[in-house]
mmCIF file of C-alpha atoms and ligand atoms in Angstrom:
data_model
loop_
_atom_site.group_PDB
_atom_site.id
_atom_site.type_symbol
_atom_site.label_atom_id
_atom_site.label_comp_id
_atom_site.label_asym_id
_atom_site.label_seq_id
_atom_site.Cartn_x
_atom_site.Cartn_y
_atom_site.Cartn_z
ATOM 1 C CA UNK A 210 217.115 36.683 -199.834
ATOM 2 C CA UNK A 211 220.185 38.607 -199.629
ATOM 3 C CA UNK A 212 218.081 41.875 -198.322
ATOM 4 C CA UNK A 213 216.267 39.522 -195.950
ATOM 5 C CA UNK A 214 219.925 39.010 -193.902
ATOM 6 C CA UNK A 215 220.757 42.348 -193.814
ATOM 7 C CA UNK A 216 217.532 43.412 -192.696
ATOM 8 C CA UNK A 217 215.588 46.338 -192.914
ATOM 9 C CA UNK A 218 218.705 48.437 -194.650
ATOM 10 C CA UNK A 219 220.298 48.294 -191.126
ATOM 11 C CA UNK A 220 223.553 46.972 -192.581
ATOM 12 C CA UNK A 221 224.871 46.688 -195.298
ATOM 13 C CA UNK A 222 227.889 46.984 -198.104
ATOM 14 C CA UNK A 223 228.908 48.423 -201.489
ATOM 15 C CA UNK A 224 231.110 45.771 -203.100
ATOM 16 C CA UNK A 225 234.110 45.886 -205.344
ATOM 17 C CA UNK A 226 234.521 48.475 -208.410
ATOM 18 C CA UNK A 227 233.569 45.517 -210.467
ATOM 19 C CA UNK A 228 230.469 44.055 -209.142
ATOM 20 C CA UNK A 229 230.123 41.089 -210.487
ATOM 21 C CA UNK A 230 227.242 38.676 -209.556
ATOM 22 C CA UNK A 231 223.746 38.842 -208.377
ATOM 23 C CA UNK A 232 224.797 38.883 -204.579
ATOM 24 C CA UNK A 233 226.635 42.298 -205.515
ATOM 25 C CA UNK A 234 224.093 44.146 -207.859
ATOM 26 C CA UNK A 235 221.199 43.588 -205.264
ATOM 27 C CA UNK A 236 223.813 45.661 -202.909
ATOM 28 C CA UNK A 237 225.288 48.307 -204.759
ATOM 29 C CA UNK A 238 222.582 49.902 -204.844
ATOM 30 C CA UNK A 239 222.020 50.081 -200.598
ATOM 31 C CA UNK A 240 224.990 51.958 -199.791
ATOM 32 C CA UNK A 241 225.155 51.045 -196.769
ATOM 33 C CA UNK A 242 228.565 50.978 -194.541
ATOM 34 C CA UNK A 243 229.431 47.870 -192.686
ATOM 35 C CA UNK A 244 231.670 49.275 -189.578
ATOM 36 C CA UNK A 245 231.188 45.851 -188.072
ATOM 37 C CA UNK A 246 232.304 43.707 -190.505
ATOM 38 C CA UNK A 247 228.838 41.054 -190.158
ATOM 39 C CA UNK A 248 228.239 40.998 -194.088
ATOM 40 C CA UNK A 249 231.653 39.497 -194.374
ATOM 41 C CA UNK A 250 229.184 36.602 -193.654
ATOM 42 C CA UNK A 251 227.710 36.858 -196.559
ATOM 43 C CA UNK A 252 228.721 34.553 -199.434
ATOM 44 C CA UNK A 253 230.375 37.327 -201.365
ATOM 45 C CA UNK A 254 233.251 35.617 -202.738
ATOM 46 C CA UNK A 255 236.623 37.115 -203.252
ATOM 47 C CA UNK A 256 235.791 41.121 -203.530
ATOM 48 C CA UNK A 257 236.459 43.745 -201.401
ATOM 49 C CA UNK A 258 234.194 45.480 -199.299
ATOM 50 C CA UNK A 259 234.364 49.002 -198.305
ATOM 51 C CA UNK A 260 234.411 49.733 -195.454
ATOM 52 C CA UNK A 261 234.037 52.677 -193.555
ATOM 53 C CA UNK A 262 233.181 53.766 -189.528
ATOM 54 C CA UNK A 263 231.590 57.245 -190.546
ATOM 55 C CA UNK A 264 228.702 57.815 -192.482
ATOM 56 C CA UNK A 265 230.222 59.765 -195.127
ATOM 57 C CA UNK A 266 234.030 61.044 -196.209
ATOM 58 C CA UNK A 267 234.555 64.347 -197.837
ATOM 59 C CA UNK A 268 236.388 64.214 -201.203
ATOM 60 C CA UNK A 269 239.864 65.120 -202.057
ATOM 61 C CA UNK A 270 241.707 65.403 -205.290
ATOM 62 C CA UNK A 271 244.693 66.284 -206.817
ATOM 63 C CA UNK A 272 244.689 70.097 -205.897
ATOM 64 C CA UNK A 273 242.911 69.511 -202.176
ATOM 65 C CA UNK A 274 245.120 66.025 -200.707
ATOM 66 C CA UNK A 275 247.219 66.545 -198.343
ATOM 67 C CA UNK A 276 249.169 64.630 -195.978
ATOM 68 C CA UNK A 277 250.804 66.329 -192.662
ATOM 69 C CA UNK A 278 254.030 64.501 -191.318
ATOM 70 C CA UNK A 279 254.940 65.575 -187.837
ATOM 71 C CA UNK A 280 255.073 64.651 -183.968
ATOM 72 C CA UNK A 281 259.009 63.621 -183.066
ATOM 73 C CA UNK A 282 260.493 64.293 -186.561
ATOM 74 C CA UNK A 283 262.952 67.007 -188.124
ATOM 75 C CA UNK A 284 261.545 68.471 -190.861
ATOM 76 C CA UNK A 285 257.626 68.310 -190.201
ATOM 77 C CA UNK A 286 255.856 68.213 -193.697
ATOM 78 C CA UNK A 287 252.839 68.547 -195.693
ATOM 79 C CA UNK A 288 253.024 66.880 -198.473
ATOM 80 C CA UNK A 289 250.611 67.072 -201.900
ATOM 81 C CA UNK A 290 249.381 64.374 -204.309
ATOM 82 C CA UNK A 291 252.327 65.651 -207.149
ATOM 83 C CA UNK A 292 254.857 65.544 -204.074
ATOM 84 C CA UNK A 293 253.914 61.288 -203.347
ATOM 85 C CA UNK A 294 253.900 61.079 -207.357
ATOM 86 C CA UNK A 295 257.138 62.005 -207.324
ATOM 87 C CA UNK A 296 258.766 59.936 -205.013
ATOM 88 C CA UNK A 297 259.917 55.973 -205.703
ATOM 89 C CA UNK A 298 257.240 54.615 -206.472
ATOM 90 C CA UNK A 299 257.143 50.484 -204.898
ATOM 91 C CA UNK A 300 254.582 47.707 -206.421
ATOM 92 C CA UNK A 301 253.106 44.560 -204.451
ATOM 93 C CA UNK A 302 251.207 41.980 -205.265
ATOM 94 C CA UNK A 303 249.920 40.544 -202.376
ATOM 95 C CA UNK A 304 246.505 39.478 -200.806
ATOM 96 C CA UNK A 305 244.078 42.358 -198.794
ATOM 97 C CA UNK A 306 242.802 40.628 -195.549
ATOM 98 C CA UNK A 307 239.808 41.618 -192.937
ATOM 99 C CA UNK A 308 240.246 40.116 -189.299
ATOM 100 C CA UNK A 309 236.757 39.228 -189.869
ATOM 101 C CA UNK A 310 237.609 36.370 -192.572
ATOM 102 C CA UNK A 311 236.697 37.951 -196.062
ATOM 103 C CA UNK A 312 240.211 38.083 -198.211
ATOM 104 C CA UNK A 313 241.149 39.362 -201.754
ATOM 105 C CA UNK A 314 244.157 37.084 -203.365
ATOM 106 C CA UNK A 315 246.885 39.033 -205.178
ATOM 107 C CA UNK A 316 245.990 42.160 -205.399
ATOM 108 C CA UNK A 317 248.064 45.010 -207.483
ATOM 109 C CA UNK A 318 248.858 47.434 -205.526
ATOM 110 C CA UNK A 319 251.971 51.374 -205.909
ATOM 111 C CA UNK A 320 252.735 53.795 -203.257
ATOM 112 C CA UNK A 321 255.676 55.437 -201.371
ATOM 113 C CA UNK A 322 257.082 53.159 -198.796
ATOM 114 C CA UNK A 323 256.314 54.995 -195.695
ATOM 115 C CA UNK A 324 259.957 53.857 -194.601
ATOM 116 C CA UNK A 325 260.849 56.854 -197.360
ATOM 117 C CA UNK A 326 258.859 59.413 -196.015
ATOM 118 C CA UNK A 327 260.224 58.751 -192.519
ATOM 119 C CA UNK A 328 263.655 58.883 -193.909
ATOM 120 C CA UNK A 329 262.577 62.424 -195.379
ATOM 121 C CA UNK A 330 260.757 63.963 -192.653
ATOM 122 C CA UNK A 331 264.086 62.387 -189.975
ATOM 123 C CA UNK A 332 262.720 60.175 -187.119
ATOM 124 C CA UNK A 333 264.126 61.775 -183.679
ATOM 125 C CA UNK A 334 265.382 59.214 -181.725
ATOM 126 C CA UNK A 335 262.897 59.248 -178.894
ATOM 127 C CA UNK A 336 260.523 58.152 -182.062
ATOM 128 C CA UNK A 337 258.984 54.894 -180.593
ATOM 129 C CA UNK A 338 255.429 54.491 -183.139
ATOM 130 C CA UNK A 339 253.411 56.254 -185.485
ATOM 131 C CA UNK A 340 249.306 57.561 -184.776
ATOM 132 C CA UNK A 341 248.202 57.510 -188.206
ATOM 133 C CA UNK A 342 244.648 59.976 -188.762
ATOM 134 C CA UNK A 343 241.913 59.883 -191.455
ATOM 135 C CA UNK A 344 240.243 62.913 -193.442
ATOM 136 C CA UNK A 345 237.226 61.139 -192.260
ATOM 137 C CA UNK A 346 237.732 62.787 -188.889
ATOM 138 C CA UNK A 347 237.025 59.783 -186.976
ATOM 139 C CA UNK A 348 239.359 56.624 -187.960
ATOM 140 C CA UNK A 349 242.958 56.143 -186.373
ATOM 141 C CA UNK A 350 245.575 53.380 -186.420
ATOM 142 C CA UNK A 351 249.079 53.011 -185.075
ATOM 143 C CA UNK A 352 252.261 51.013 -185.884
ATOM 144 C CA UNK A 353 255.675 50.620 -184.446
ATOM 145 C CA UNK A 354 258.649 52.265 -185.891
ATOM 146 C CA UNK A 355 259.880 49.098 -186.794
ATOM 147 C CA UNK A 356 256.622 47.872 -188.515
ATOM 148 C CA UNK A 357 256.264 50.862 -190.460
ATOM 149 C CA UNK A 358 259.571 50.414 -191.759
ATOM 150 C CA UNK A 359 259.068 47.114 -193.424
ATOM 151 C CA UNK A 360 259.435 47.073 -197.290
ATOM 152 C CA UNK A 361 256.080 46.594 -197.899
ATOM 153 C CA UNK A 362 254.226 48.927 -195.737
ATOM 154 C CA UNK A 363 253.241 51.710 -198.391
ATOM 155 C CA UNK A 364 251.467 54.892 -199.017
ATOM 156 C CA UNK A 365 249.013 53.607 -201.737
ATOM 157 C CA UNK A 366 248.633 55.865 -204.749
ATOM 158 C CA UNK A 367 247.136 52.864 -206.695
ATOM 159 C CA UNK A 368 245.271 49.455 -205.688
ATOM 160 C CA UNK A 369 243.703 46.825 -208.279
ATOM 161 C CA UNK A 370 245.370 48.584 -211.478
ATOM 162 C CA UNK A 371 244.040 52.254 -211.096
ATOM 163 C CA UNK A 372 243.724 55.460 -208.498
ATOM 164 C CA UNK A 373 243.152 54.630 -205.401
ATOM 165 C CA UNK A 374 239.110 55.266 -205.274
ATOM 166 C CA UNK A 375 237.238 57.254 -203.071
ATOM 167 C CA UNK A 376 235.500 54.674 -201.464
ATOM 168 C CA UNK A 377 238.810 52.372 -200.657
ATOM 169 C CA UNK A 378 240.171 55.472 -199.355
ATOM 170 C CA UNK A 379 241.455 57.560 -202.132
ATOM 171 C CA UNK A 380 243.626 59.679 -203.245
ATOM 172 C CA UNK A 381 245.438 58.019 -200.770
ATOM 173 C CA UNK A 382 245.918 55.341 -198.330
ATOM 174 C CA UNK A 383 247.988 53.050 -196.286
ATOM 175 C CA UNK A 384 248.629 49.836 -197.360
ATOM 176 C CA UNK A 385 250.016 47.439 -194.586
ATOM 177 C CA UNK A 386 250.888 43.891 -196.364
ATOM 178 C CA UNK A 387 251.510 41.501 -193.561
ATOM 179 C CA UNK A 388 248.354 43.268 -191.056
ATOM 180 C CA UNK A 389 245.048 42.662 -191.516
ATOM 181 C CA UNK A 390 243.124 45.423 -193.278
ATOM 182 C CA UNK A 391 242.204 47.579 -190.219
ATOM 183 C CA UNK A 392 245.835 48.591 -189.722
ATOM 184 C CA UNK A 393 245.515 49.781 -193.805
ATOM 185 C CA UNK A 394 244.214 53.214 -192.942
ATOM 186 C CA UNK A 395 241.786 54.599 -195.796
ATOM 187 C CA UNK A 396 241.852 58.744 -196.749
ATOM 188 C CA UNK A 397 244.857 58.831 -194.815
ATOM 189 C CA UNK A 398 245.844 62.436 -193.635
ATOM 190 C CA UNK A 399 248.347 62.190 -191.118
ATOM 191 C CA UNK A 400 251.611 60.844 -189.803
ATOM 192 C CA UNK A 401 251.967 61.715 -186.438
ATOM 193 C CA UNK A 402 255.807 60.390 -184.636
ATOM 194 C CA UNK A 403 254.890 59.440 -181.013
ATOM 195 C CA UNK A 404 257.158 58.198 -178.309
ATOM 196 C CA UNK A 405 254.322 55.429 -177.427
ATOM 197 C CA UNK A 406 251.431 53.360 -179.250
ATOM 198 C CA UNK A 407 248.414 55.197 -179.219
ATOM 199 C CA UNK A 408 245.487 52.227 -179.624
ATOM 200 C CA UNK A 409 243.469 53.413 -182.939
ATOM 201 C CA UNK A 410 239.813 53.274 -183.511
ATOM 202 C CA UNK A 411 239.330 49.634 -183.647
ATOM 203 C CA UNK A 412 242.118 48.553 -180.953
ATOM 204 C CA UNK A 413 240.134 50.486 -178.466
ATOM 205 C CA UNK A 414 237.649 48.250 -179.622
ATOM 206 C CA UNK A 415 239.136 45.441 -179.064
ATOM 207 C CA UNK A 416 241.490 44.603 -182.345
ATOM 208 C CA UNK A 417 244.564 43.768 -181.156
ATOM 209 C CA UNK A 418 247.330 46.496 -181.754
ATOM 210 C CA UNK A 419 249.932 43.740 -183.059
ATOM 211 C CA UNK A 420 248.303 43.202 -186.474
ATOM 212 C CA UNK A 421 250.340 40.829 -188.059
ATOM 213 C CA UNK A 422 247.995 38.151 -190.410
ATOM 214 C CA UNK A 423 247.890 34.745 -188.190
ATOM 215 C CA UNK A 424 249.425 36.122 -185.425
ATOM 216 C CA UNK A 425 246.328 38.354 -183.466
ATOM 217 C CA UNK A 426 242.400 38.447 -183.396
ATOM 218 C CA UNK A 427 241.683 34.869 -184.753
ATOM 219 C CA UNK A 428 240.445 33.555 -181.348
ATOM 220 C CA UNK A 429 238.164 36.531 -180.785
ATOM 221 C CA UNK A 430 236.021 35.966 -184.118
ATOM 222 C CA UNK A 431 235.925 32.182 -183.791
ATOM 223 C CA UNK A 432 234.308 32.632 -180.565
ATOM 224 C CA UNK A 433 231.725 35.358 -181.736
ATOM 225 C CA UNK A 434 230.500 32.971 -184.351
HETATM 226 N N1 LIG B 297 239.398 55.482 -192.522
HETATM 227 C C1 LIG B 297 239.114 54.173 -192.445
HETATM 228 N N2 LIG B 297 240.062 53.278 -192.805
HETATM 229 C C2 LIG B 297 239.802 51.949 -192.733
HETATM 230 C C3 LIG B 297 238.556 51.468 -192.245
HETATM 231 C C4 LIG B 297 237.568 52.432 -191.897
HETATM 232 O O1 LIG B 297 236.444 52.100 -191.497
HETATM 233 N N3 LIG B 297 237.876 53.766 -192.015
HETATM 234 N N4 LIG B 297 238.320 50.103 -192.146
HETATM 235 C C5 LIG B 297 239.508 49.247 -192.107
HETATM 236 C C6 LIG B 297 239.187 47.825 -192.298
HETATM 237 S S1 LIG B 297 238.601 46.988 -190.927
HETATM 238 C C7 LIG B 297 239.431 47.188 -193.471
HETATM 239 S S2 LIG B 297 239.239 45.518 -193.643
HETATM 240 C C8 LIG B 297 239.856 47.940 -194.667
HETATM 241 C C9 LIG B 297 238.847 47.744 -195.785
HETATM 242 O O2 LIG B 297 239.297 48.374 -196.948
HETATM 243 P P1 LIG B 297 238.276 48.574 -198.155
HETATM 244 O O3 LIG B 297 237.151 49.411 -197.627
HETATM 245 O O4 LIG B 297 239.061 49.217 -199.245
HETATM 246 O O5 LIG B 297 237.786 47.201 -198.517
HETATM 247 O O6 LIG B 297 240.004 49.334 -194.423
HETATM 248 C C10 LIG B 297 240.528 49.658 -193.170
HETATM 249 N N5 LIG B 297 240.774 51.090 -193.120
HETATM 250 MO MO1 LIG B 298 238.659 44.844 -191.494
#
């Protein structure tokens, strides 16, 4: 019955590392991408789902990540999986939120705070916001200097116990606590200093560019549904 909403393998979702119940199995298997967020209509429960606006997303490990830090800073940087390793590492436990209503409580998450790697690369002042890029090619987010500065705003290394996976964005992504998971930018590749917001992917699309949980979007999904 679950196949019979989705329809003819037009939509679809692969759910959490640990699928768990019969919803889940009959889906793994589809691989399927759900840009639009519709299967978070789906009674799923409490798992992720991955999400993703291209078809596919090359892979990078250890000896192939990298992350480019540039636009208005100092000391523009690339900087490798063993360089992020090595920095202060920060853990959260806090929930993962969609805009479109699906939510994972308490959820284990280590990274760099991104506030650090500012700090490294130096912020000029004209600095006003950050355009933050995917290795997918296509998916884009921004944030304030001041929101990207908050303690928990971190460049994930781990989420739910282990490495970051490939399908939540792995080796590495961002992991913005108190924004709804759009602004938590998967295969993240670069760090851009602008002197303005840049709308990403989905604010062009109408997501609102302040992202803070209970404070945007609500209004828009309660009257799609
Ligand atoms: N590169 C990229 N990052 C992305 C997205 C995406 O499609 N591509 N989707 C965003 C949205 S809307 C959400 S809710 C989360 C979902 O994270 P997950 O796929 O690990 O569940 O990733 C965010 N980051
Ligand atoms: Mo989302």
């Amino acid at each position: 019955m679950v196949l019979g909403l989705l329809g003819a393998g037009t939509l679809g979702i692969v759910t959490g590392t640990r699928a768990q119940n019969a919803a889940t199995s009959l889906l793994a298997p589809i691989e399927l991408r759900d840009p639009t967020g519709l299967t978070s209509l789906l009674p799923l429960g409490d798992t992720f789902r991955f999400y993703s606006v291209t078809g596919s997303v090359p892979f990078r490990d250890a000896a192939t990540y990298r992350l480019a830090i540039g636009g208005l800073v100092d000391h523009p940087t690339t900087l490798t999986l063993a360089d992020l390793r090595a920095l202060p590492q920060t853990e959260l436990v806090r929930d993962f939120q969609c805009v479109t209503g699906w939510r994972v409580p308490q959820v284990h998450w280590s990274g760099v705070r991104l506030s650090t790697i500012l700090d490294r690369a130096g912020v000029r002042p004209t600095g006003r916001a950050l355009r933050l890029t995917s290795f997918d090619g296509t998916y884009t987010e921004s944030l304030t200097l001041e929101e990207a500065r908050l303690p928990d705003v971190l460049v994930a290394l781990k989420m739910l116990g282990s490495d970051v996976t490939h399908d939540h964005g792995g080796p590495v992504r961002l992991y913005v606590a108190p924004m709804y998971g759009y602004k938590s930018v998967k295969w993240l590749s670069g760090i851009e200093v602008t002197d303005t917001v840049i709308p990403g992917y989905w604010e062009h699309r109408g997501y609102d560019v302040d992202g803070f949980v209970g404070q945007s979007n609500g209004r828009k999904f309660d009257e799609r549904t």
